[in-house]
């Protein structure tokens, strides 16, 4: 199955999806609602690549997964997709920091200390999380 980027309406051909991209997208699908991982966190969790490689995968193929849960290390919302991401964060209860008065567009940032997911299953009534990888 092809994956769409948040910027694109046309998915790339399924056979064009590299194995590394499949792995990155698989991690994005594991992140629980209301939690996030940075691009660097995803690369570290996979044990290969780096933040730029993860960001590239998300830009090219991330539209079919919860792309808003893979974020910049500074907590700034994804440029060009701020309002869509913000709607998801509010819907999922992702911790946000109020926008500074001088912040461009008065957009909040993510509260990474609270929102960051370490890859461990979440405790709770659902049973133990998304499973292991």
mmCIF file of N, CA and C in Angstrom:
data_model
loop_
_atom_site.group_PDB
_atom_site.id
_atom_site.type_symbol
_atom_site.label_atom_id
_atom_site.label_comp_id
_atom_site.label_asym_id
_atom_site.label_seq_id
_atom_site.Cartn_x
_atom_site.Cartn_y
_atom_site.Cartn_z
ATOM 1 N N UNK A 1 0.841 -1.170 0.000
ATOM 2 C CA UNK A 1 0.000 0.000 0.000
ATOM 3 C C UNK A 1 0.881 1.226 0.000
ATOM 4 N N UNK A 2 0.559 2.213 -0.832
ATOM 5 C CA UNK A 2 1.332 3.448 -0.906
ATOM 6 C C UNK A 2 1.024 4.357 0.265
ATOM 7 N N UNK A 3 1.908 5.276 0.528
ATOM 8 C CA UNK A 3 1.752 6.234 1.618
ATOM 9 C C UNK A 3 1.749 7.633 1.021
ATOM 10 N N UNK A 4 0.923 8.529 1.587
ATOM 11 C CA UNK A 4 0.881 9.901 1.110
ATOM 12 C C UNK A 4 1.557 10.822 2.100
ATOM 13 N N UNK A 5 2.198 11.846 1.596
ATOM 14 C CA UNK A 5 2.755 12.864 2.472
ATOM 15 C C UNK A 5 1.653 13.841 2.830
ATOM 16 N N UNK A 6 1.825 14.598 3.914
ATOM 17 C CA UNK A 6 0.815 15.590 4.236
ATOM 18 C C UNK A 6 0.694 16.638 3.138
ATOM 19 N N UNK A 7 1.750 16.798 2.335
ATOM 20 C CA UNK A 7 1.755 17.808 1.300
ATOM 21 C C UNK A 7 1.168 17.297 -0.017
ATOM 22 N N UNK A 8 1.061 15.991 -0.191
ATOM 23 C CA UNK A 8 0.724 15.413 -1.479
ATOM 24 C C UNK A 8 -0.593 14.662 -1.421
ATOM 25 N N UNK A 9 -1.330 14.708 -2.487
ATOM 26 C CA UNK A 9 -2.562 13.947 -2.585
ATOM 27 C C UNK A 9 -2.334 12.646 -3.338
ATOM 28 N N UNK A 10 -1.234 12.518 -4.036
ATOM 29 C CA UNK A 10 -0.961 11.340 -4.844
ATOM 30 C C UNK A 10 0.096 10.467 -4.186
ATOM 31 N N UNK A 11 -0.274 9.230 -3.800
ATOM 32 C CA UNK A 11 0.714 8.374 -3.146
ATOM 33 C C UNK A 11 1.741 7.855 -4.135
ATOM 34 N N UNK A 12 2.983 7.661 -3.683
ATOM 35 C CA UNK A 12 3.959 7.028 -4.551
ATOM 36 C C UNK A 12 3.599 5.562 -4.726
ATOM 37 N N UNK A 13 4.106 4.948 -5.769
ATOM 38 C CA UNK A 13 3.834 3.540 -6.014
ATOM 39 C C UNK A 13 4.354 2.713 -4.842
ATOM 40 N N UNK A 14 3.606 1.674 -4.478
ATOM 41 C CA UNK A 14 3.976 0.850 -3.326
ATOM 42 C C UNK A 14 5.360 0.245 -3.491
ATOM 43 N N UNK A 15 5.697 -0.192 -4.684
ATOM 44 C CA UNK A 15 7.002 -0.809 -4.881
ATOM 45 C C UNK A 15 8.137 0.204 -4.782
ATOM 46 N N UNK A 16 7.827 1.500 -4.814
ATOM 47 C CA UNK A 16 8.853 2.528 -4.709
ATOM 48 C C UNK A 16 9.177 2.858 -3.255
ATOM 49 N N UNK A 17 8.418 2.307 -2.299
ATOM 50 C CA UNK A 17 8.605 2.619 -0.894
ATOM 51 C C UNK A 17 9.795 1.829 -0.338
ATOM 52 N N UNK A 18 10.879 2.521 0.005
ATOM 53 C CA UNK A 18 12.054 1.827 0.529
ATOM 54 C C UNK A 18 11.787 1.179 1.892
ATOM 55 N N UNK A 19 12.579 0.156 2.213
ATOM 56 C CA UNK A 19 12.416 -0.558 3.477
ATOM 57 C C UNK A 19 12.574 0.390 4.676
ATOM 58 N N UNK A 20 13.546 1.299 4.607
ATOM 59 C CA UNK A 20 13.744 2.245 5.705
ATOM 60 C C UNK A 20 12.484 3.095 5.911
ATOM 61 N N UNK A 21 11.863 3.519 4.827
ATOM 62 C CA UNK A 21 10.639 4.307 4.934
ATOM 63 C C UNK A 21 9.536 3.498 5.604
ATOM 64 N N UNK A 22 9.408 2.229 5.241
ATOM 65 C CA UNK A 22 8.407 1.365 5.879
ATOM 66 C C UNK A 22 8.648 1.289 7.382
ATOM 67 N N UNK A 23 9.910 1.187 7.778
ATOM 68 C CA UNK A 23 10.249 1.090 9.197
ATOM 69 C C UNK A 23 9.916 2.386 9.935
ATOM 70 N N UNK A 24 10.246 3.530 9.334
ATOM 71 C CA UNK A 24 9.935 4.829 9.944
ATOM 72 C C UNK A 24 8.423 4.979 10.097
ATOM 73 N N UNK A 25 7.686 4.659 9.061
ATOM 74 C CA UNK A 25 6.229 4.795 9.108
ATOM 75 C C UNK A 25 5.622 3.836 10.124
ATOM 76 N N UNK A 26 6.235 2.665 10.273
ATOM 77 C CA UNK A 26 5.774 1.717 11.285
ATOM 78 C C UNK A 26 5.910 2.280 12.691
ATOM 79 N N UNK A 27 7.008 2.981 12.955
ATOM 80 C CA UNK A 27 7.186 3.614 14.268
ATOM 81 C C UNK A 27 6.125 4.695 14.462
ATOM 82 N N UNK A 28 5.888 5.509 13.444
ATOM 83 C CA UNK A 28 4.877 6.568 13.551
ATOM 84 C C UNK A 28 3.516 5.981 13.918
ATOM 85 N N UNK A 29 3.205 4.809 13.383
ATOM 86 C CA UNK A 29 1.922 4.172 13.670
ATOM 87 C C UNK A 29 1.839 3.645 15.106
ATOM 88 N N UNK A 30 2.979 3.401 15.740
ATOM 89 C CA UNK A 30 2.999 2.896 17.114
ATOM 90 C C UNK A 30 2.817 3.983 18.168
ATOM 91 N N UNK A 31 3.111 5.226 17.814
ATOM 92 C CA UNK A 31 3.061 6.320 18.794
ATOM 93 C C UNK A 31 1.609 6.513 19.246
ATOM 94 N N UNK A 32 1.365 6.421 20.547
ATOM 95 C CA UNK A 32 -0.010 6.553 21.049
ATOM 96 C C UNK A 32 -0.575 7.964 20.853
ATOM 97 N N UNK A 33 -1.888 8.083 20.738
ATOM 98 C CA UNK A 33 -2.513 9.409 20.679
ATOM 99 C C UNK A 33 -2.104 10.237 21.887
ATOM 100 N N UNK A 34 -1.860 11.518 21.640
ATOM 101 C CA UNK A 34 -1.467 12.431 22.706
ATOM 102 C C UNK A 34 0.013 12.408 23.023
ATOM 103 N N UNK A 35 0.792 11.592 22.322
ATOM 104 C CA UNK A 35 2.228 11.478 22.540
ATOM 105 C C UNK A 35 2.942 11.764 21.231
ATOM 106 N N UNK A 36 4.236 12.075 21.307
ATOM 107 C CA UNK A 36 5.033 12.377 20.113
ATOM 108 C C UNK A 36 6.433 11.788 20.257
ATOM 109 N N UNK A 37 7.108 11.634 19.136
ATOM 110 C CA UNK A 37 8.537 11.326 19.088
ATOM 111 C C UNK A 37 9.160 12.332 18.137
ATOM 112 N N UNK A 38 10.381 12.759 18.437
ATOM 113 C CA UNK A 38 11.081 13.649 17.513
ATOM 114 C C UNK A 38 11.653 12.812 16.367
ATOM 115 N N UNK A 39 12.069 13.491 15.312
ATOM 116 C CA UNK A 39 12.694 12.796 14.190
ATOM 117 C C UNK A 39 13.913 12.013 14.688
ATOM 118 N N UNK A 40 14.688 12.624 15.568
ATOM 119 C CA UNK A 40 15.858 11.961 16.130
ATOM 120 C C UNK A 40 15.494 10.772 17.006
ATOM 121 N N UNK A 41 14.392 10.887 17.759
ATOM 122 C CA UNK A 41 13.932 9.760 18.579
ATOM 123 C C UNK A 41 13.617 8.551 17.713
ATOM 124 N N UNK A 42 12.953 8.795 16.582
ATOM 125 C CA UNK A 42 12.587 7.700 15.683
ATOM 126 C C UNK A 42 13.849 7.036 15.132
ATOM 127 N N UNK A 43 14.805 7.840 14.688
ATOM 128 C CA UNK A 43 16.059 7.285 14.165
ATOM 129 C C UNK A 43 16.780 6.477 15.240
ATOM 130 N N UNK A 44 16.819 7.000 16.453
ATOM 131 C CA UNK A 44 17.477 6.292 17.553
ATOM 132 C C UNK A 44 16.750 4.989 17.869
ATOM 133 N N UNK A 45 15.433 5.010 17.873
ATOM 134 C CA UNK A 45 14.631 3.828 18.159
ATOM 135 C C UNK A 45 14.884 2.748 17.115
ATOM 136 N N UNK A 46 15.030 3.175 15.846
ATOM 137 C CA UNK A 46 15.303 2.225 14.764
ATOM 138 C C UNK A 46 16.754 1.759 14.765
ATOM 139 N N UNK A 47 17.638 2.565 15.332
ATOM 140 C CA UNK A 47 19.050 2.220 15.342
ATOM 141 C C UNK A 47 19.746 2.485 14.030
ATOM 142 N N UNK A 48 19.161 3.350 13.200
ATOM 143 C CA UNK A 48 19.809 3.733 11.943
ATOM 144 C C UNK A 48 19.233 5.038 11.428
ATOM 145 N N UNK A 49 20.003 5.679 10.559
ATOM 146 C CA UNK A 49 19.591 6.960 10.009
ATOM 147 C C UNK A 49 19.740 8.056 11.052
ATOM 148 N N UNK A 50 19.170 9.184 10.730
ATOM 149 C CA UNK A 50 19.219 10.331 11.615
ATOM 150 C C UNK A 50 17.971 11.168 11.437
ATOM 151 N N UNK A 51 17.887 12.292 12.144
ATOM 152 C CA UNK A 51 16.696 13.139 12.063
ATOM 153 C C UNK A 51 16.354 13.575 10.632
ATOM 154 N N UNK A 52 17.350 13.910 9.850
ATOM 155 C CA UNK A 52 17.066 14.369 8.478
ATOM 156 C C UNK A 52 16.479 13.255 7.620
ATOM 157 N N UNK A 53 16.984 12.043 7.784
ATOM 158 C CA UNK A 53 16.455 10.921 7.011
ATOM 159 C C UNK A 53 15.004 10.631 7.408
ATOM 160 N N UNK A 54 14.728 10.672 8.712
ATOM 161 C CA UNK A 54 13.359 10.451 9.183
ATOM 162 C C UNK A 54 12.451 11.563 8.670
ATOM 163 N N UNK A 55 12.906 12.808 8.743
ATOM 164 C CA UNK A 55 12.114 13.927 8.234
ATOM 165 C C UNK A 55 11.812 13.792 6.751
ATOM 166 N N UNK A 56 12.792 13.322 6.002
ATOM 167 C CA UNK A 56 12.594 13.121 4.555
ATOM 168 C C UNK A 56 11.537 12.052 4.292
ATOM 169 N N UNK A 57 11.621 10.956 5.031
ATOM 170 C CA UNK A 57 10.614 9.894 4.881
ATOM 171 C C UNK A 57 9.230 10.442 5.201
ATOM 172 N N UNK A 58 9.115 11.181 6.299
ATOM 173 C CA UNK A 58 7.809 11.716 6.690
ATOM 174 C C UNK A 58 7.278 12.703 5.655
ATOM 175 N N UNK A 59 8.162 13.518 5.083
ATOM 176 C CA UNK A 59 7.733 14.479 4.066
ATOM 177 C C UNK A 59 7.244 13.771 2.804
ATOM 178 N N UNK A 60 7.911 12.696 2.440
ATOM 179 C CA UNK A 60 7.553 12.000 1.199
ATOM 180 C C UNK A 60 6.389 11.035 1.352
ATOM 181 N N UNK A 61 6.323 10.338 2.486
ATOM 182 C CA UNK A 61 5.385 9.221 2.612
ATOM 183 C C UNK A 61 4.468 9.276 3.827
ATOM 184 N N UNK A 62 4.583 10.283 4.670
ATOM 185 C CA UNK A 62 3.919 10.269 5.968
ATOM 186 C C UNK A 62 2.429 10.529 6.011
ATOM 187 N N UNK A 63 1.803 10.856 4.899
ATOM 188 C CA UNK A 63 0.390 11.232 4.926
ATOM 189 C C UNK A 63 -0.570 10.146 5.335
ATOM 190 N N UNK A 64 -0.184 8.878 5.211
ATOM 191 C CA UNK A 64 -1.092 7.776 5.536
ATOM 192 C C UNK A 64 -0.924 7.281 6.971
ATOM 193 N N UNK A 65 -0.046 7.932 7.733
ATOM 194 C CA UNK A 65 0.168 7.575 9.138
ATOM 195 C C UNK A 65 -0.070 8.830 9.981
ATOM 196 N N UNK A 66 -0.097 8.716 11.301
ATOM 197 C CA UNK A 66 -0.280 9.911 12.135
ATOM 198 C C UNK A 66 0.986 10.775 12.144
ATOM 199 N N UNK A 67 1.211 11.490 11.055
ATOM 200 C CA UNK A 67 2.409 12.301 10.822
ATOM 201 C C UNK A 67 2.626 13.366 11.881
ATOM 202 N N UNK A 68 1.545 13.846 12.482
ATOM 203 C CA UNK A 68 1.645 14.913 13.479
ATOM 204 C C UNK A 68 2.301 14.428 14.773
ATOM 205 N N UNK A 69 2.477 13.120 14.923
ATOM 206 C CA UNK A 69 3.114 12.575 16.124
ATOM 207 C C UNK A 69 4.628 12.451 15.985
ATOM 208 N N UNK A 70 5.175 12.733 14.809
ATOM 209 C CA UNK A 70 6.629 12.751 14.595
ATOM 210 C C UNK A 70 6.992 14.210 14.371
ATOM 211 N N UNK A 71 7.787 14.774 15.287
ATOM 212 C CA UNK A 71 7.911 16.224 15.383
ATOM 213 C C UNK A 71 9.354 16.712 15.440
ATOM 214 N N UNK A 72 9.502 18.005 15.312
ATOM 215 C CA UNK A 72 10.803 18.656 15.457
ATOM 216 C C UNK A 72 11.220 18.662 16.918
ATOM 217 N N UNK A 73 12.512 18.626 17.168
ATOM 218 C CA UNK A 73 13.046 18.585 18.533
ATOM 219 C C UNK A 73 12.791 19.877 19.311
ATOM 220 N N UNK A 74 12.484 20.973 18.622
ATOM 221 C CA UNK A 74 12.220 22.233 19.322
ATOM 222 C C UNK A 74 10.745 22.423 19.674
ATOM 223 N N UNK A 75 9.896 21.468 19.294
ATOM 224 C CA UNK A 75 8.479 21.547 19.629
ATOM 225 C C UNK A 75 7.656 22.450 18.731
ATOM 226 N N UNK A 76 8.287 23.048 17.724
ATOM 227 C CA UNK A 76 7.567 23.910 16.794
ATOM 228 C C UNK A 76 6.710 23.040 15.872
ATOM 229 N N UNK A 77 5.477 23.483 15.628
ATOM 230 C CA UNK A 77 4.583 22.726 14.759
ATOM 231 C C UNK A 77 5.099 22.725 13.325
ATOM 232 N N UNK A 78 4.791 21.650 12.596
ATOM 233 C CA UNK A 78 5.279 21.458 11.235
ATOM 234 C C UNK A 78 4.888 22.635 10.336
ATOM 235 N N UNK A 79 5.888 23.382 9.837
ATOM 236 C CA UNK A 79 5.594 24.535 8.982
ATOM 237 C C UNK A 79 4.741 24.150 7.771
ATOM 238 N N UNK A 80 3.714 24.931 7.555
ATOM 239 C CA UNK A 80 2.794 24.686 6.444
ATOM 240 C C UNK A 80 1.631 23.783 6.815
ATOM 241 N N UNK A 81 1.724 23.125 7.963
ATOM 242 C CA UNK A 81 0.676 22.198 8.401
ATOM 243 C C UNK A 81 0.285 22.458 9.850
ATOM 244 N N UNK A 82 0.587 23.651 10.332
ATOM 245 C CA UNK A 82 0.377 23.979 11.740
ATOM 246 C C UNK A 82 -1.075 23.791 12.186
ATOM 247 N N UNK A 83 -2.008 24.303 11.411
ATOM 248 C CA UNK A 83 -3.412 24.246 11.827
ATOM 249 C C UNK A 83 -3.945 22.818 11.838
ATOM 250 N N UNK A 84 -3.567 22.029 10.828
ATOM 251 C CA UNK A 84 -3.995 20.622 10.799
ATOM 252 C C UNK A 84 -3.399 19.860 11.973
ATOM 253 N N UNK A 85 -2.113 20.077 12.234
ATOM 254 C CA UNK A 85 -1.456 19.402 13.348
ATOM 255 C C UNK A 85 -2.089 19.842 14.672
ATOM 256 N N UNK A 86 -2.317 21.130 14.824
ATOM 257 C CA UNK A 86 -2.894 21.658 16.054
ATOM 258 C C UNK A 86 -4.264 21.046 16.330
ATOM 259 N N UNK A 87 -5.067 20.860 15.296
ATOM 260 C CA UNK A 87 -6.377 20.222 15.470
ATOM 261 C C UNK A 87 -6.209 18.792 16.001
ATOM 262 N N UNK A 88 -5.239 18.060 15.460
ATOM 263 C CA UNK A 88 -4.981 16.697 15.944
ATOM 264 C C UNK A 88 -4.508 16.725 17.395
ATOM 265 N N UNK A 89 -3.580 17.638 17.711
ATOM 266 C CA UNK A 89 -3.054 17.708 19.083
ATOM 267 C C UNK A 89 -4.167 18.012 20.078
ATOM 268 N N UNK A 90 -5.015 18.937 19.736
ATOM 269 C CA UNK A 90 -6.113 19.293 20.643
ATOM 270 C C UNK A 90 -7.095 18.138 20.787
ATOM 271 N N UNK A 91 -7.390 17.463 19.687
ATOM 272 C CA UNK A 91 -8.304 16.325 19.713
ATOM 273 C C UNK A 91 -7.746 15.186 20.570
ATOM 274 N N UNK A 92 -6.427 14.972 20.515
ATOM 275 C CA UNK A 92 -5.791 13.866 21.237
ATOM 276 C C UNK A 92 -5.326 14.249 22.642
ATOM 277 N N UNK A 93 -5.405 15.525 22.985
ATOM 278 C CA UNK A 93 -4.959 15.960 24.304
ATOM 279 C C UNK A 93 -3.449 16.016 24.455
ATOM 280 N N UNK A 94 -2.744 16.246 23.356
ATOM 281 C CA UNK A 94 -1.287 16.361 23.399
ATOM 282 C C UNK A 94 -0.906 17.624 24.167
ATOM 283 N N UNK A 95 0.013 17.523 25.128
ATOM 284 C CA UNK A 95 0.401 18.704 25.900
ATOM 285 C C UNK A 95 1.011 19.801 25.022
ATOM 286 N N UNK A 96 0.467 21.005 25.149
ATOM 287 C CA UNK A 96 0.929 22.161 24.379
ATOM 288 C C UNK A 96 1.352 23.271 25.324
ATOM 289 N N UNK A 97 2.292 24.077 24.875
ATOM 290 C CA UNK A 97 2.755 25.262 25.600
ATOM 291 C C UNK A 97 2.118 26.469 24.907
ATOM 292 N N UNK A 98 1.551 27.373 25.671
ATOM 293 C CA UNK A 98 0.924 28.564 25.104
ATOM 294 C C UNK A 98 1.931 29.350 24.267
ATOM 295 N N UNK A 99 1.432 29.955 23.228
ATOM 296 C CA UNK A 99 2.292 30.752 22.346
ATOM 297 C C UNK A 99 2.792 31.988 23.073
ATOM 298 N N UNK A 100 4.050 32.322 22.835
ATOM 299 C CA UNK A 100 4.603 33.562 23.368
ATOM 300 C C UNK A 100 3.956 34.733 22.630
ATOM 301 N N UNK A 101 3.893 35.867 23.278
ATOM 302 C CA UNK A 101 3.260 37.039 22.645
ATOM 303 C C UNK A 101 3.908 37.387 21.318
ATOM 304 N N UNK A 102 5.202 37.231 21.235
ATOM 305 C CA UNK A 102 5.907 37.582 20.007
ATOM 306 C C UNK A 102 5.982 36.458 18.995
ATOM 307 N N UNK A 103 5.397 35.303 19.306
ATOM 308 C CA UNK A 103 5.481 34.150 18.400
ATOM 309 C C UNK A 103 4.728 34.429 17.113
ATOM 310 N N UNK A 104 5.381 34.107 16.018
ATOM 311 C CA UNK A 104 4.762 34.309 14.719
ATOM 312 C C UNK A 104 3.502 33.468 14.614
ATOM 313 N N UNK A 105 2.387 34.091 14.281
ATOM 314 C CA UNK A 105 1.117 33.403 14.151
ATOM 315 C C UNK A 105 0.493 33.003 15.471
ATOM 316 N N UNK A 106 1.149 33.325 16.582
ATOM 317 C CA UNK A 106 0.651 33.006 17.926
ATOM 318 C C UNK A 106 0.305 31.531 18.058
ATOM 319 N N UNK A 107 1.154 30.675 17.498
ATOM 320 C CA UNK A 107 0.930 29.236 17.569
ATOM 321 C C UNK A 107 1.619 28.653 18.795
ATOM 322 N N UNK A 108 0.946 27.717 19.456
ATOM 323 C CA UNK A 108 1.602 27.059 20.586
ATOM 324 C C UNK A 108 2.706 26.125 20.105
ATOM 325 N N UNK A 109 3.515 25.652 21.042
ATOM 326 C CA UNK A 109 4.525 24.626 20.780
ATOM 327 C C UNK A 109 4.132 23.392 21.577
ATOM 328 N N UNK A 110 4.717 22.287 21.207
ATOM 329 C CA UNK A 110 4.511 21.066 21.972
ATOM 330 C C UNK A 110 5.280 21.138 23.290
ATOM 331 N N UNK A 111 4.746 20.561 24.319
ATOM 332 C CA UNK A 111 5.450 20.408 25.598
ATOM 333 C C UNK A 111 6.146 19.057 25.543
ATOM 334 N N UNK A 112 7.334 19.047 24.968
ATOM 335 C CA UNK A 112 8.030 17.790 24.715
ATOM 336 C C UNK A 112 8.318 17.004 25.984
ATOM 337 N N UNK A 113 8.626 17.662 27.071
ATOM 338 C CA UNK A 113 8.931 16.945 28.305
ATOM 339 C C UNK A 113 7.758 16.073 28.747
ATOM 340 N N UNK A 114 6.552 16.504 28.442
ATOM 341 C CA UNK A 114 5.352 15.755 28.824
ATOM 342 C C UNK A 114 4.824 14.877 27.696
ATOM 343 N N UNK A 115 4.966 15.321 26.458
ATOM 344 C CA UNK A 115 4.356 14.624 25.320
ATOM 345 C C UNK A 115 5.240 13.524 24.731
ATOM 346 N N UNK A 116 6.533 13.582 24.986
ATOM 347 C CA UNK A 116 7.470 12.659 24.350
ATOM 348 C C UNK A 116 7.218 11.222 24.777
ATOM 349 N N UNK A 117 7.192 10.323 23.785
ATOM 350 C CA UNK A 117 6.977 8.901 24.023
ATOM 351 C C UNK A 117 8.303 8.175 23.887
ATOM 352 N N UNK A 118 8.591 7.260 24.805
ATOM 353 C CA UNK A 118 9.871 6.565 24.805
ATOM 354 C C UNK A 118 9.834 5.215 24.088
ATOM 355 N N UNK A 119 8.708 4.865 23.503
ATOM 356 C CA UNK A 119 8.604 3.606 22.777
ATOM 357 C C UNK A 119 8.091 2.461 23.614
ATOM 358 N N UNK A 120 7.877 2.698 24.904
ATOM 359 C CA UNK A 120 7.342 1.657 25.779
ATOM 360 C C UNK A 120 5.823 1.661 25.718
ATOM 361 N N UNK A 121 5.202 0.486 25.842
ATOM 362 C CA UNK A 121 3.733 0.435 25.849
ATOM 363 C C UNK A 121 3.155 1.324 26.938
ATOM 364 N N UNK A 122 2.063 1.972 26.616
ATOM 365 C CA UNK A 122 1.397 2.875 27.548
ATOM 366 C C UNK A 122 0.535 2.064 28.507
ATOM 367 N N UNK A 123 0.630 2.327 29.813
ATOM 368 C CA UNK A 123 -0.279 1.664 30.750
ATOM 369 C C UNK A 123 -1.670 2.274 30.621
ATOM 370 N N UNK A 124 -2.664 1.518 30.967
ATOM 371 C CA UNK A 124 -3.993 2.085 30.946
ATOM 372 C C UNK A 124 -5.057 1.054 30.676
ATOM 373 N N UNK A 125 -6.304 1.511 30.574
ATOM 374 C CA UNK A 125 -7.437 0.602 30.453
ATOM 375 C C UNK A 125 -7.439 -0.184 29.143
ATOM 376 N N UNK A 126 -6.718 0.275 28.120
ATOM 377 C CA UNK A 126 -6.731 -0.424 26.839
ATOM 378 C C UNK A 126 -5.958 -1.709 26.862
ATOM 379 N N UNK A 127 -5.171 -1.973 27.875
ATOM 380 C CA UNK A 127 -4.456 -3.226 27.966
ATOM 381 C C UNK A 127 -2.983 -3.103 27.848
ATOM 382 N N UNK A 128 -2.242 -2.255 27.597
ATOM 383 C CA UNK A 128 -0.805 -2.318 27.620
ATOM 384 C C UNK A 128 -0.185 -1.673 26.428
ATOM 385 N N UNK A 129 -0.924 -1.008 25.606
ATOM 386 C CA UNK A 129 -0.283 -0.269 24.557
ATOM 387 C C UNK A 129 -0.378 -0.895 23.192
ATOM 388 N N UNK A 130 0.507 -0.431 22.321
ATOM 389 C CA UNK A 130 0.449 -0.770 20.909
ATOM 390 C C UNK A 130 1.148 -2.071 20.585
ATOM 391 N N UNK A 131 1.815 -2.673 21.514
ATOM 392 C CA UNK A 131 2.530 -3.910 21.222
ATOM 393 C C UNK A 131 3.987 -3.629 21.026
ATOM 394 N N UNK A 132 4.749 -4.657 20.857
ATOM 395 C CA UNK A 132 6.199 -4.482 20.765
ATOM 396 C C UNK A 132 6.720 -4.570 19.375
ATOM 397 N N UNK A 133 7.888 -4.014 19.181
ATOM 398 C CA UNK A 133 8.574 -4.114 17.897
ATOM 399 C C UNK A 133 10.032 -4.361 18.186
#
